[in-house]
Amino acid sequence: MTLAGCGPSGSGGRDGSVRFAWWGGADRQRAYLEGLDAFTAANPDIKVAPEFGDYDAYQERMTTQMAARDVPDVFWIPSPAVLTYRDAGLYRDLEGIDGLDLSAFGADQIESFRLGGELNTLPKSVFSPVVRYNATFLEEDGVTLPEQLSWDGLAELLVDYTKENGSGRVGTTYGPYHDMPFESFLRQRGEDLWTEDGRLGASVDGVAAWIDWWEKLRLAGATTTVSQQDGIEPSWAQVGDKVLLTFANSNHIVDDAQAFPDYTFDQRDVPAAEDAAAGYHFTYYSRFAMYSGVPDDRVESAAALMSFNLNSPELLGLVGLSAGAPPNASLLDAYEPDASPDEQKVITVTREIAGTEQRPRYEAPAGSGSWRDLMIRELEEVTLGQKSVPDAAAAFVEAVEGEIAGA
């Protein structure tokens, strides 16, 4: 397996190779290339052409490939694009495909994988929103997180911590850009970020309540400043040693903890409002798919590669849990004894949240792919004092609804 295959294949798979596309950093690239070597060693009749890039470059390349109908045979799906890719006809129906081994999954689990009743994508990993905290700081500063953590209680704790710790640390980063905690916040209010019929489910009041929670912390000095974190989206390496806790996805601890090896990090479920709506928890499926245009004589080989991603202990041993826990529970059970301490924390919270009551969750509709950018734009206006929280919330809702309508 060579890096020469990391760009779009000039052969377009016409040499019989299965094109496989994914994203991530250099470590993930190396791990998956090793994993693909293991796959080809076990399946010498199947060639694999890897196509790799960082997250932004990956999405740009996919857009170009979609326009040219030159899409990889098996590909990861960015979260804002799940339904966009579906509506563009990129997914092949996976029902009953020879070589696709779904034996590790029960009927109910497979049902949960479907989009609109169709089995056209599968989860490559699962994760959930969490609060990640610096356990070293907690011990040094004599702080205890309460067993039951509410949004109001957390805000009070962060303000007090900022005032009282003697090390110049602050409670958290300024983080209203965090998408999955935002979604959990909305679901606790009985709202959904996206609706089943492909609309924005967040109300102006819901968006305003979220931004306002963060603004109160920022104005109280309990967050890093936008200047300190160099914008609305901070670099963890830049601010991770300045805060007690932050919001994150449950898998992020695997990579982020390595940036500060002198500290111990842990994580737990996000805060819950006292009147939180039932079933607000959710487990996010990070999906991958087979391209609808895969030639019939390559479908079984592509299915074998998908099965390898779903079921291989060897691949999981190489790539670990930095992209999330595998949806295959038996695979996770087998991996757990060898998991790193930080990966153990991913496993613990994944199982905890997976065991909660969860009402249905819907994917982002076509046209909504830039919603995070629209949120950041409004947050910048608020932090610069150029727009009130209610006006920013209203502008966000209007902009997202407009983009969906125009898709």
CSV table of C-alpha atoms in Angstrom, one decimal:
chain,number,residue,atom,x,y,z
A,1,MET,CA,0.0,0.0,0.0
A,2,THR,CA,1.7,3.2,-1.1
A,3,LEU,CA,0.9,6.9,-0.6
A,4,ALA,CA,0.7,7.3,-4.4
A,5,GLY,CA,-2.9,6.1,-4.0
A,6,CYS,CA,-4.0,8.9,-1.7
A,7,GLY,CA,-5.2,11.2,-4.4
A,8,PRO,CA,-8.1,10.4,-6.8
A,9,SER,CA,-7.2,7.3,-8.7
A,10,GLY,CA,-6.4,8.1,-12.3
A,11,SER,CA,-7.7,4.6,-13.2
A,12,GLY,CA,-11.0,5.3,-11.5
A,13,GLY,CA,-10.9,1.7,-10.3
A,14,ARG,CA,-10.8,0.4,-13.8
A,15,ASP,CA,-7.8,-1.8,-12.9
A,16,GLY,CA,-10.2,-3.8,-10.7
A,17,SER,CA,-9.1,-2.1,-7.5
A,18,VAL,CA,-11.6,-1.1,-4.8
A,19,ARG,CA,-11.2,2.6,-4.1
A,20,PHE,CA,-11.5,3.4,-0.4
A,21,ALA,CA,-11.7,7.0,0.9
A,22,TRP,CA,-11.5,8.3,4.5
A,23,TRP,CA,-10.2,11.4,6.4
A,24,GLY,CA,-8.1,12.2,9.4
A,25,GLY,CA,-4.6,13.1,10.6
A,26,ALA,CA,-1.3,11.5,9.7
A,27,ASP,CA,-1.6,8.8,12.4
A,28,ARG,CA,-5.0,7.7,11.2
A,29,GLN,CA,-3.7,7.6,7.7
A,30,ARG,CA,-0.8,5.3,8.7
A,31,ALA,CA,-3.0,3.1,10.8
A,32,TYR,CA,-5.5,2.5,8.0
A,33,LEU,CA,-2.8,1.9,5.4
A,34,GLU,CA,-1.4,-0.8,7.7
A,35,GLY,CA,-5.0,-2.2,8.1
A,36,LEU,CA,-5.5,-2.2,4.3
A,37,ASP,CA,-2.2,-4.1,4.0
A,38,ALA,CA,-3.6,-6.7,6.4
A,39,PHE,CA,-6.8,-6.8,4.3
A,40,THR,CA,-5.0,-7.4,1.0
A,41,ALA,CA,-2.8,-10.1,2.7
A,42,ALA,CA,-6.0,-11.9,3.7
A,43,ASN,CA,-7.7,-11.2,0.4
A,44,PRO,CA,-4.9,-11.4,-2.3
A,45,ASP,CA,-7.4,-11.2,-5.1
A,46,ILE,CA,-8.7,-7.8,-4.0
A,47,LYS,CA,-6.6,-4.7,-4.7
A,48,VAL,CA,-7.4,-1.5,-2.7
A,49,ALA,CA,-6.6,2.0,-3.9
A,50,PRO,CA,-6.6,4.4,-0.8
A,51,GLU,CA,-7.8,8.0,-1.1
A,52,PHE,CA,-7.1,10.0,2.0
A,53,GLY,CA,-7.2,13.7,3.1
A,54,ASP,CA,-7.9,15.9,6.1
A,55,TYR,CA,-11.5,16.6,6.8
A,56,ASP,CA,-11.9,19.8,4.8
A,57,ALA,CA,-9.9,18.5,1.9
A,58,TYR,CA,-11.8,15.3,1.9
A,59,GLN,CA,-15.2,17.1,1.6
A,60,GLU,CA,-13.9,19.3,-1.2
A,61,ARG,CA,-12.6,16.3,-3.1
A,62,MET,CA,-15.9,14.5,-2.7
A,63,THR,CA,-17.8,17.4,-4.1
A,64,THR,CA,-15.5,17.4,-7.2
A,65,GLN,CA,-15.9,13.6,-7.6
A,66,MET,CA,-19.6,13.8,-7.2
A,67,ALA,CA,-19.9,16.3,-10.0
A,68,ALA,CA,-17.7,14.0,-12.2
A,69,ARG,CA,-19.5,10.8,-11.0
A,70,ASP,CA,-16.1,9.5,-10.1
A,71,VAL,CA,-16.8,8.6,-6.5
A,72,PRO,CA,-14.7,6.0,-4.5
A,73,ASP,CA,-16.3,2.6,-4.2
A,74,VAL,CA,-16.3,2.7,-0.4
A,75,PHE,CA,-16.2,6.1,1.4
A,76,TRP,CA,-16.7,7.7,4.8
A,77,ILE,CA,-19.6,10.2,5.0
A,78,PRO,CA,-19.1,13.7,6.7
A,79,SER,CA,-21.9,14.3,9.2
A,80,PRO,CA,-23.4,17.3,7.4
A,81,ALA,CA,-23.5,15.4,4.1
A,82,VAL,CA,-25.4,12.1,5.0
A,83,LEU,CA,-28.7,13.1,3.4
A,84,THR,CA,-27.0,15.4,0.8
A,85,TYR,CA,-25.1,12.4,-0.5
A,86,ARG,CA,-28.2,10.3,-0.4
A,87,ASP,CA,-30.2,12.8,-2.4
A,88,ALA,CA,-27.4,12.9,-4.9
A,89,GLY,CA,-27.8,9.2,-5.4
A,90,LEU,CA,-24.4,8.2,-4.1
A,91,TYR,CA,-25.4,5.2,-2.0
A,92,ARG,CA,-25.9,1.6,-3.2
A,93,ASP,CA,-28.6,-0.4,-1.5
A,94,LEU,CA,-26.8,-2.8,0.9
A,95,GLU,CA,-29.7,-5.2,1.4
A,96,GLY,CA,-28.7,-8.8,0.7
A,97,ILE,CA,-25.3,-8.0,-0.9
A,98,ASP,CA,-23.0,-11.0,-1.2
A,99,GLY,CA,-19.9,-10.6,0.9
A,100,LEU,CA,-21.3,-8.1,3.3
A,101,ASP,CA,-21.2,-9.7,6.8
A,102,LEU,CA,-23.7,-8.2,9.2
A,103,SER,CA,-24.0,-11.3,11.4
A,104,ALA,CA,-22.7,-9.4,14.4
A,105,PHE,CA,-25.7,-7.1,14.4
A,106,GLY,CA,-29.3,-7.9,15.6
A,107,ALA,CA,-32.4,-7.1,13.7
A,108,ASP,CA,-33.2,-4.1,15.9
A,109,GLN,CA,-29.7,-2.7,15.5
A,110,ILE,CA,-29.7,-3.1,11.7
A,111,GLU,CA,-33.1,-1.3,11.8
A,112,SER,CA,-31.5,1.6,13.6
A,113,PHE,CA,-28.9,1.9,10.8
A,114,ARG,CA,-31.5,2.6,8.1
A,115,LEU,CA,-32.1,6.0,6.6
A,116,GLY,CA,-35.8,6.5,5.7
A,117,GLY,CA,-36.2,2.7,5.9
A,118,GLU,CA,-33.4,2.0,3.5
A,119,LEU,CA,-30.2,0.1,4.4
A,120,ASN,CA,-27.9,2.3,2.3
A,121,THR,CA,-25.2,3.2,4.8
A,122,LEU,CA,-23.6,1.6,7.8
A,123,PRO,CA,-22.0,3.0,11.0
A,124,LYS,CA,-18.2,2.8,11.0
A,125,SER,CA,-18.1,4.1,14.6
A,126,VAL,CA,-20.3,5.6,17.3
A,127,PHE,CA,-19.8,8.4,19.8
A,128,SER,CA,-21.8,10.9,21.9
A,129,PRO,CA,-21.4,14.4,23.3
A,130,VAL,CA,-19.6,14.6,26.7
A,131,VAL,CA,-18.0,16.9,29.2
A,132,ARG,CA,-14.3,16.2,29.3
A,133,TYR,CA,-12.4,17.4,32.4
A,134,ASN,CA,-8.9,17.7,33.7
A,135,ALA,CA,-8.8,15.3,36.6
A,136,THR,CA,-5.4,16.6,37.6
A,137,PHE,CA,-6.7,20.1,38.0
A,138,LEU,CA,-9.7,18.9,40.0
A,139,GLU,CA,-7.4,17.2,42.5
A,140,GLU,CA,-4.9,20.1,42.6
A,141,ASP,CA,-7.6,22.7,43.1
A,142,GLY,CA,-9.8,20.6,45.5
A,143,VAL,CA,-12.9,20.6,43.2
A,144,THR,CA,-15.5,17.9,43.0
A,145,LEU,CA,-18.0,17.6,40.2
A,146,PRO,CA,-21.4,16.8,41.6
A,147,GLU,CA,-22.9,13.4,40.7
A,148,GLN,CA,-25.9,15.1,39.1
A,149,LEU,CA,-24.8,17.9,36.9
A,150,SER,CA,-27.3,20.5,35.6
A,151,TRP,CA,-26.6,23.3,33.1
A,152,ASP,CA,-27.2,26.0,35.8
A,153,GLY,CA,-25.1,24.0,38.3
A,154,LEU,CA,-22.2,23.6,35.9
A,155,ALA,CA,-22.3,27.4,35.0
A,156,GLU,CA,-22.1,28.3,38.7
A,157,LEU,CA,-19.3,25.8,39.3
A,158,LEU,CA,-17.3,27.2,36.4
A,159,VAL,CA,-17.7,30.8,37.5
A,160,ASP,CA,-16.7,29.9,41.1
A,161,TYR,CA,-13.7,27.9,39.9
A,162,THR,CA,-12.4,30.7,37.8
A,163,LYS,CA,-12.6,33.1,40.8
A,164,GLU,CA,-11.1,30.8,43.4
A,165,ASN,CA,-8.4,28.7,41.8
A,166,GLY,CA,-5.0,30.1,42.4
A,167,SER,CA,-3.4,29.0,39.2
A,168,GLY,CA,-4.9,31.5,36.8
A,169,ARG,CA,-7.1,28.8,35.1
A,170,VAL,CA,-10.6,29.4,33.8
A,171,GLY,CA,-13.6,27.1,33.8
A,172,THR,CA,-13.8,26.3,30.2
A,173,THR,CA,-13.2,27.4,26.6
A,174,TYR,CA,-15.8,29.6,24.9
A,175,GLY,CA,-17.5,26.7,23.2
A,176,PRO,CA,-21.0,27.4,21.7
A,177,TYR,CA,-19.7,26.1,18.4
A,178,HIS,CA,-19.8,22.5,19.8
A,179,ASP,CA,-22.4,20.9,17.6
A,180,MET,CA,-23.3,17.7,19.5
A,181,PRO,CA,-23.6,19.3,22.9
A,182,PHE,CA,-25.8,22.0,21.2
A,183,GLU,CA,-28.0,19.2,19.9
A,184,SER,CA,-28.2,17.6,23.3
A,185,PHE,CA,-29.2,20.9,24.8
A,186,LEU,CA,-32.0,21.3,22.3
A,187,ARG,CA,-33.2,17.8,22.7
A,188,GLN,CA,-33.5,18.4,26.5
A,189,ARG,CA,-35.8,21.2,25.6
A,190,GLY,CA,-38.0,18.9,23.6
A,191,GLU,CA,-36.6,20.2,20.3
A,192,ASP,CA,-34.6,18.5,17.6
A,193,LEU,CA,-31.8,20.0,15.6
A,194,TRP,CA,-33.3,18.5,12.4
A,195,THR,CA,-36.8,17.1,11.8
A,196,GLU,CA,-37.9,13.9,10.1
A,197,ASP,CA,-39.2,15.9,7.1
A,198,GLY,CA,-35.8,17.6,6.6
A,199,ARG,CA,-36.3,21.0,8.3
A,200,LEU,CA,-34.4,22.8,11.0
A,201,GLY,CA,-36.1,21.8,14.3
A,202,ALA,CA,-34.3,24.3,16.5
A,203,SER,CA,-36.4,27.3,17.5
A,204,VAL,CA,-35.1,30.8,17.8
A,205,ASP,CA,-35.8,30.6,21.6
A,206,GLY,CA,-33.8,27.3,21.8
A,207,VAL,CA,-30.8,28.7,19.9
A,208,ALA,CA,-30.9,31.9,22.0
A,209,ALA,CA,-30.9,29.9,25.2
A,210,TRP,CA,-27.8,28.1,24.1
A,211,ILE,CA,-25.9,31.1,23.1
A,212,ASP,CA,-27.0,33.0,26.2
A,213,TRP,CA,-25.7,30.2,28.5
A,214,TRP,CA,-22.3,30.6,27.0
A,215,GLU,CA,-22.4,34.4,26.9
A,216,LYS,CA,-23.1,34.6,30.6
A,217,LEU,CA,-20.0,32.4,31.2
A,218,ARG,CA,-17.9,34.5,28.8
A,219,LEU,CA,-18.9,37.8,30.4
A,220,ALA,CA,-18.3,36.5,33.8
A,221,GLY,CA,-14.7,35.7,32.7
A,222,ALA,CA,-15.2,31.9,33.2
A,223,THR,CA,-14.1,31.0,29.6
A,224,THR,CA,-11.0,31.7,27.7
A,225,THR,CA,-11.4,34.8,25.7
A,226,VAL,CA,-12.0,34.7,21.9
A,227,SER,CA,-8.6,36.4,21.6
A,228,GLN,CA,-6.9,33.8,23.9
A,229,GLN,CA,-8.3,30.9,21.9
A,230,ASP,CA,-7.7,32.7,18.6
A,231,GLY,CA,-11.2,32.7,17.3
A,232,ILE,CA,-14.5,31.0,18.0
A,233,GLU,CA,-13.0,27.5,17.4
A,234,PRO,CA,-9.9,27.1,19.6
A,235,SER,CA,-7.0,24.8,19.0
A,236,TRP,CA,-7.0,22.3,21.9
A,237,ALA,CA,-3.3,22.3,22.0
A,238,GLN,CA,-3.4,26.1,22.5
A,239,VAL,CA,-6.0,26.2,25.4
A,240,GLY,CA,-6.1,22.7,26.9
A,241,ASP,CA,-3.8,23.5,29.8
A,242,LYS,CA,-5.8,26.7,30.7
A,243,VAL,CA,-9.2,25.2,31.4
A,244,LEU,CA,-10.8,22.9,33.9
A,245,LEU,CA,-13.1,21.2,31.4
A,246,THR,CA,-14.5,21.4,27.9
A,247,PHE,CA,-17.3,19.9,25.8
A,248,ALA,CA,-16.3,17.3,23.2
A,249,ASN,CA,-17.3,14.1,21.5
A,250,SER,CA,-16.6,11.0,23.5
A,251,ASN,CA,-13.9,9.8,21.1
A,252,HIS,CA,-11.8,13.0,21.2
A,253,ILE,CA,-10.1,12.2,24.5
A,254,VAL,CA,-8.0,9.6,22.7
A,255,ASP,CA,-6.1,12.1,20.7
A,256,ASP,CA,-6.6,15.2,22.8
A,257,ALA,CA,-5.1,13.7,26.0
A,258,GLN,CA,-1.9,13.1,24.2
A,259,ALA,CA,-1.4,16.8,23.7
A,260,PHE,CA,-0.9,17.1,27.5
A,261,PRO,CA,0.7,13.9,28.8
A,262,ASP,CA,1.4,15.4,32.2
A,263,TYR,CA,-2.3,15.6,33.0
A,264,THR,CA,-5.0,13.0,33.4
A,265,PHE,CA,-8.3,13.6,31.7
A,266,ASP,CA,-11.7,11.9,32.1
A,267,GLN,CA,-15.2,12.5,30.7
A,268,ARG,CA,-18.9,12.1,31.6
A,269,ASP,CA,-22.3,12.7,30.2
A,270,VAL,CA,-23.3,16.3,29.4
A,271,PRO,CA,-25.3,18.3,32.0
A,272,ALA,CA,-29.1,17.6,32.1
A,273,ALA,CA,-31.7,20.2,32.7
A,274,GLU,CA,-34.0,19.4,35.7
A,275,ASP,CA,-37.0,19.2,33.3
A,276,ALA,CA,-35.1,17.5,30.5
A,277,ALA,CA,-37.4,15.9,27.9
A,278,ALA,CA,-37.4,12.1,28.0
A,279,GLY,CA,-35.2,10.3,25.5
A,280,TYR,CA,-32.9,13.3,24.9
A,281,HIS,CA,-29.7,11.2,24.8
A,282,PHE,CA,-28.4,10.1,21.4
A,283,THR,CA,-25.6,8.0,20.0
A,284,TYR,CA,-24.2,9.4,16.8
A,285,TYR,CA,-23.5,7.0,14.0
A,286,SER,CA,-20.5,8.1,11.9
A,287,ARG,CA,-21.4,6.4,8.6
A,288,PHE,CA,-19.7,4.9,5.5
A,289,ALA,CA,-21.2,3.6,2.3
A,290,MET,CA,-20.8,1.8,-1.0
A,291,TYR,CA,-21.0,4.0,-4.1
A,292,SER,CA,-24.1,3.3,-6.3
A,293,GLY,CA,-21.9,3.3,-9.4
A,294,VAL,CA,-19.7,0.5,-8.3
A,295,PRO,CA,-19.5,-2.0,-11.3
A,296,ASP,CA,-21.3,-5.2,-10.6
A,297,ASP,CA,-18.2,-7.3,-10.8
A,298,ARG,CA,-16.6,-5.2,-8.0
A,299,VAL,CA,-19.5,-5.1,-5.6
A,300,GLU,CA,-18.6,-8.2,-3.7
A,301,SER,CA,-15.0,-7.0,-3.3
A,302,ALA,CA,-16.3,-3.7,-2.0
A,303,ALA,CA,-18.6,-5.5,0.4
A,304,ALA,CA,-15.6,-7.6,1.7
A,305,LEU,CA,-13.8,-4.3,2.5
A,306,MET,CA,-16.8,-2.9,4.3
A,307,SER,CA,-17.1,-6.2,6.3
A,308,PHE,CA,-13.4,-5.8,7.2
A,309,ASN,CA,-14.1,-2.3,8.5
A,310,LEU,CA,-17.0,-3.6,10.6
A,311,ASN,CA,-15.7,-6.8,12.0
A,312,SER,CA,-11.9,-7.0,11.9
A,313,PRO,CA,-10.1,-7.2,15.3
A,314,GLU,CA,-6.8,-6.6,13.5
A,315,LEU,CA,-8.0,-3.3,12.0
A,316,LEU,CA,-9.4,-2.2,15.3
A,317,GLY,CA,-6.1,-3.0,17.0
A,318,LEU,CA,-4.3,-0.7,14.5
A,319,VAL,CA,-6.7,2.2,14.3
A,320,GLY,CA,-8.0,2.2,17.9
A,321,LEU,CA,-10.9,4.3,19.1
A,322,SER,CA,-9.8,7.8,18.0
A,323,ALA,CA,-12.7,7.8,15.5
A,324,GLY,CA,-15.2,6.4,18.0
A,325,ALA,CA,-16.2,3.0,19.3
A,326,PRO,CA,-17.1,0.2,16.8
A,327,PRO,CA,-20.8,-0.5,16.4
A,328,ASN,CA,-20.0,-4.2,16.6
A,329,ALA,CA,-20.4,-4.9,20.4
A,330,SER,CA,-18.6,-8.2,20.3
A,331,LEU,CA,-15.6,-6.6,18.6
A,332,LEU,CA,-15.5,-3.9,21.3
A,333,ASP,CA,-15.7,-6.5,24.0
A,334,ALA,CA,-12.7,-8.3,22.5
A,335,TYR,CA,-10.7,-5.1,22.2
A,336,GLU,CA,-11.5,-3.8,25.7
A,337,PRO,CA,-8.8,-5.7,27.6
A,338,ASP,CA,-6.1,-4.2,25.4
A,339,ALA,CA,-7.6,-0.7,25.2
A,340,SER,CA,-5.5,2.2,26.5
A,341,PRO,CA,-6.7,4.0,29.7
A,342,ASP,CA,-8.2,6.8,27.6
A,343,GLU,CA,-9.9,4.4,25.3
A,344,GLN,CA,-11.3,2.7,28.4
A,345,LYS,CA,-13.0,6.0,29.1
A,346,VAL,CA,-14.5,6.1,25.6
A,347,ILE,CA,-15.8,2.6,26.1
A,348,THR,CA,-17.3,3.4,29.5
A,349,VAL,CA,-19.3,6.5,28.4
A,350,THR,CA,-20.3,4.8,25.1
A,351,ARG,CA,-21.9,2.0,27.0
A,352,GLU,CA,-23.5,4.3,29.5
A,353,ILE,CA,-25.2,6.5,26.9
A,354,ALA,CA,-26.1,3.5,24.7
A,355,GLY,CA,-28.1,2.1,27.6
A,356,THR,CA,-30.2,5.2,28.0
A,357,GLU,CA,-33.7,5.9,26.6
A,358,GLN,CA,-33.3,7.6,23.2
A,359,ARG,CA,-36.0,9.1,21.0
A,360,PRO,CA,-35.4,9.2,17.2
A,361,ARG,CA,-32.6,11.4,15.9
A,362,TYR,CA,-32.6,12.7,12.3
A,363,GLU,CA,-29.7,13.6,10.0
A,364,ALA,CA,-28.9,17.0,8.6
A,365,PRO,CA,-31.0,17.7,5.4
A,366,ALA,CA,-29.5,18.7,2.1
A,367,GLY,CA,-28.6,22.4,2.0
A,368,SER,CA,-27.7,22.5,5.7
A,369,GLY,CA,-24.0,21.6,5.3
A,370,SER,CA,-22.8,25.1,6.2
A,371,TRP,CA,-24.9,25.4,9.4
A,372,ARG,CA,-21.8,25.4,11.6
A,373,ASP,CA,-20.3,28.2,9.7
A,374,LEU,CA,-23.5,30.2,10.0
A,375,MET,CA,-23.5,29.6,13.8
A,376,ILE,CA,-19.9,30.7,14.0
A,377,ARG,CA,-20.7,33.9,12.0
A,378,GLU,CA,-23.5,34.8,14.5
A,379,LEU,CA,-21.3,34.0,17.5
A,380,GLU,CA,-18.6,36.4,16.2
A,381,GLU,CA,-21.2,39.1,15.9
A,382,VAL,CA,-22.3,38.5,19.5
A,383,THR,CA,-18.8,38.5,21.0
A,384,LEU,CA,-17.9,41.6,19.1
A,385,GLY,CA,-20.9,43.4,20.5
A,386,GLN,CA,-22.4,43.9,17.1
A,387,LYS,CA,-25.6,41.8,17.6
A,388,SER,CA,-27.7,40.8,20.5
A,389,VAL,CA,-28.2,37.2,21.4
A,390,PRO,CA,-31.9,37.1,20.3
A,391,ASP,CA,-31.0,38.8,17.0
A,392,ALA,CA,-28.2,36.4,16.4
A,393,ALA,CA,-30.4,33.4,17.1
A,394,ALA,CA,-33.1,34.7,14.8
A,395,ALA,CA,-30.5,35.4,12.0
A,396,PHE,CA,-29.1,31.9,12.4
A,397,VAL,CA,-32.5,30.2,12.1
A,398,GLU,CA,-33.4,32.4,9.1
A,399,ALA,CA,-30.1,31.7,7.3
A,400,VAL,CA,-30.2,27.9,7.9
A,401,GLU,CA,-33.9,27.7,6.8
A,402,GLY,CA,-33.1,29.7,3.7
A,403,GLU,CA,-30.2,27.5,2.7
A,404,ILE,CA,-32.3,24.3,3.1
A,405,ALA,CA,-35.2,25.9,1.1
A,406,GLY,CA,-32.7,26.8,-1.7
A,407,ALA,CA,-31.1,23.4,-1.9
